[in-house]
Structures are given as C-alpha cells and as structure tokens.
Coordinates of C-alpha atoms in Angstrom, one line a residue:
D1 CA 27.0 120.4 82.2
D2 CA 25.5 122.4 78.5
P3 CA 24.8 125.4 79.8
G4 CA 22.2 125.3 76.0
T5 CA 20.5 122.3 77.4
L6 CA 19.7 124.1 81.0
I7 CA 18.2 127.7 78.9
S8 CA 16.2 125.0 76.5
Y9 CA 14.7 123.6 79.7
L10 CA 14.2 126.6 81.2
I11 CA 13.1 128.6 78.3
Q12 CA 10.6 125.6 77.5
A13 CA 9.2 125.8 80.9
F14 CA 8.4 129.1 80.6
R15 CA 6.6 128.6 77.0
E16 CA 4.5 126.2 78.9
G17 CA 1.2 128.5 80.0
S18 CA 2.1 131.5 78.1
R19 CA -0.9 133.5 76.8
E20 CA -1.4 135.8 73.4
G21 CA 0.3 138.8 74.2
D22 CA 2.9 137.7 76.7
M23 CA 6.6 138.1 76.0
A24 CA 9.7 136.4 77.3
I25 CA 13.0 137.9 77.7
R26 CA 16.6 136.3 78.5
H27 CA 17.9 139.0 80.7
G28 CA 21.9 138.2 81.9
W29 CA 22.8 134.8 82.5
D30 CA 20.1 133.3 84.8
E31 CA 17.3 135.9 84.2
F32 CA 14.5 136.2 82.5
I33 CA 12.4 138.5 82.5
R34 CA 8.6 138.0 81.6
F35 CA 6.1 140.7 80.9
L36 CA 2.5 139.6 81.0
R37 CA -0.7 141.7 79.5
Q38 CA -3.3 142.3 82.1
S39 CA -3.0 139.4 85.5
A40 CA -5.9 137.1 84.3
G41 CA -6.8 134.3 87.2
G42 CA -6.5 135.1 90.0
P43 CA -3.5 138.1 91.8
V44 CA 0.0 137.9 90.8
E45 CA 1.2 135.8 93.8
E46 CA -1.5 132.8 92.1
L47 CA 0.6 133.8 88.6
L48 CA 3.8 133.7 90.4
E49 CA 3.0 130.1 91.7
R50 CA 1.9 128.6 88.7
I51 CA 5.0 129.5 86.7
R52 CA 7.0 128.4 89.8
K53 CA 5.6 124.8 89.6
R54 CA 5.8 124.4 86.3
V55 CA 9.6 125.5 86.0
E56 CA 10.4 123.5 89.2
A57 CA 8.3 120.7 88.2
P58 CA 10.5 117.8 87.5
R59 CA 11.3 116.5 83.6
E60 CA 14.0 114.9 81.8
V61 CA 16.8 116.0 79.8
D62 CA 19.1 114.6 78.0
G63 CA 18.1 111.2 79.6
Y64 CA 18.4 112.2 83.4
L65 CA 15.7 113.4 85.6
A66 CA 16.1 117.8 86.2
S67 CA 14.7 120.0 88.1
L68 CA 15.7 123.8 88.7
R69 CA 14.9 125.9 91.7
I70 CA 13.8 129.5 90.9
S71 CA 13.1 132.9 92.8
L72 CA 10.5 135.2 91.2
G73 CA 9.7 138.6 92.1
A74 CA 7.3 141.3 90.2
A75 CA 6.0 144.8 89.8
S76 CA 3.4 145.9 87.9
F77 CA 2.4 148.7 85.5
P78 CA 1.5 151.7 86.8
E79 CA 0.7 150.8 90.3
D80 CA 4.5 150.0 91.2
G81 CA 6.3 152.4 89.0
K82 CA 5.7 153.9 86.0
T83 CA 9.0 153.8 84.0
M84 CA 10.8 150.0 82.8
D85 CA 13.4 150.8 85.3
E86 CA 11.2 151.5 88.5
L87 CA 9.6 149.1 87.5
L88 CA 12.7 145.9 87.1
K89 CA 14.3 147.8 89.9
L90 CA 11.4 146.8 92.3
A91 CA 10.9 143.3 90.5
D92 CA 14.4 142.9 91.2
Q93 CA 14.6 143.6 95.1
R94 CA 11.1 141.2 95.2
M95 CA 13.1 138.0 93.4
Y96 CA 16.1 138.9 95.9
Q97 CA 13.4 139.1 98.9
E98 CA 11.6 135.5 97.7
K99 CA 15.0 134.0 97.3
N100 CA 16.7 135.3 100.7
S101 CA 13.1 134.1 102.3
R102 CA 13.2 130.3 100.6
T103 CA 16.8 129.8 102.2
E104 CA 15.9 130.5 105.1
K105 CA 13.6 128.2 105.4
T106 CA 15.3 125.8 103.7
Q107 CA 18.3 125.9 105.9
L108 CA 15.9 126.2 109.4
S109 CA 14.4 123.3 108.1
E110 CA 17.9 121.2 107.4
K111 CA 18.6 122.4 111.1
A112 CA 15.6 120.3 112.3
S113 CA 16.1 117.4 110.5

C-alpha cells in the first residue's frame, strides 16, 4: 500500500527500453509524460504497444506479484501541434479515448462470460 513503491514500479517500467535522448517526467499523481526523440522502429502505435506491454507485465513488488493497467496517448511535433500546450492537450484527449475504449471492451467481455 506504499505509494512510493507504486511510483518506483512505474519509473522502472518506463526506464526499461528507454533510448538515449528520451525523457520521462511525472505530471500530477498518476500521469507521466514521456518525450521521445524521433520514433525509431515503426509507427507510434507500435511504440505505444511496446510501452504498454513493458509496464503491464507482471513483476514482483515487495514480495507480491503486481501488474498495472495503463492508458496511453501520443502527439507528434510538428504534425499534431507546434506548442507544448497543443501537444499535451491532444495526447491527453487520445489517452482518454483509449482508456474509454479499453473500459468498454472489458465491460463487454465481462457481460459475455
């Protein structure tokens, strides 16, 4: 129940697979912003999926097996905006769309079983 342990878990998951020049910062309690140099290794959707798998993979935390569920949104400079405010707003909107989509799929799955 230690919030510091949870934050450490997230930071470790974000650090894994980071490349030189990438940067992650904590934004509020449960939101992080990850700045990436130009995406290498495929479209941004593939990168987001790799991040999701890394963060959501079960791992041991204080003797317990823990896993998290995250929602991700992305925006690219300059295609999606030219200011930090524009990029953050769009990434936030996309994150909530993705979160709502995953929640709806989970609810449908639970109803089917």
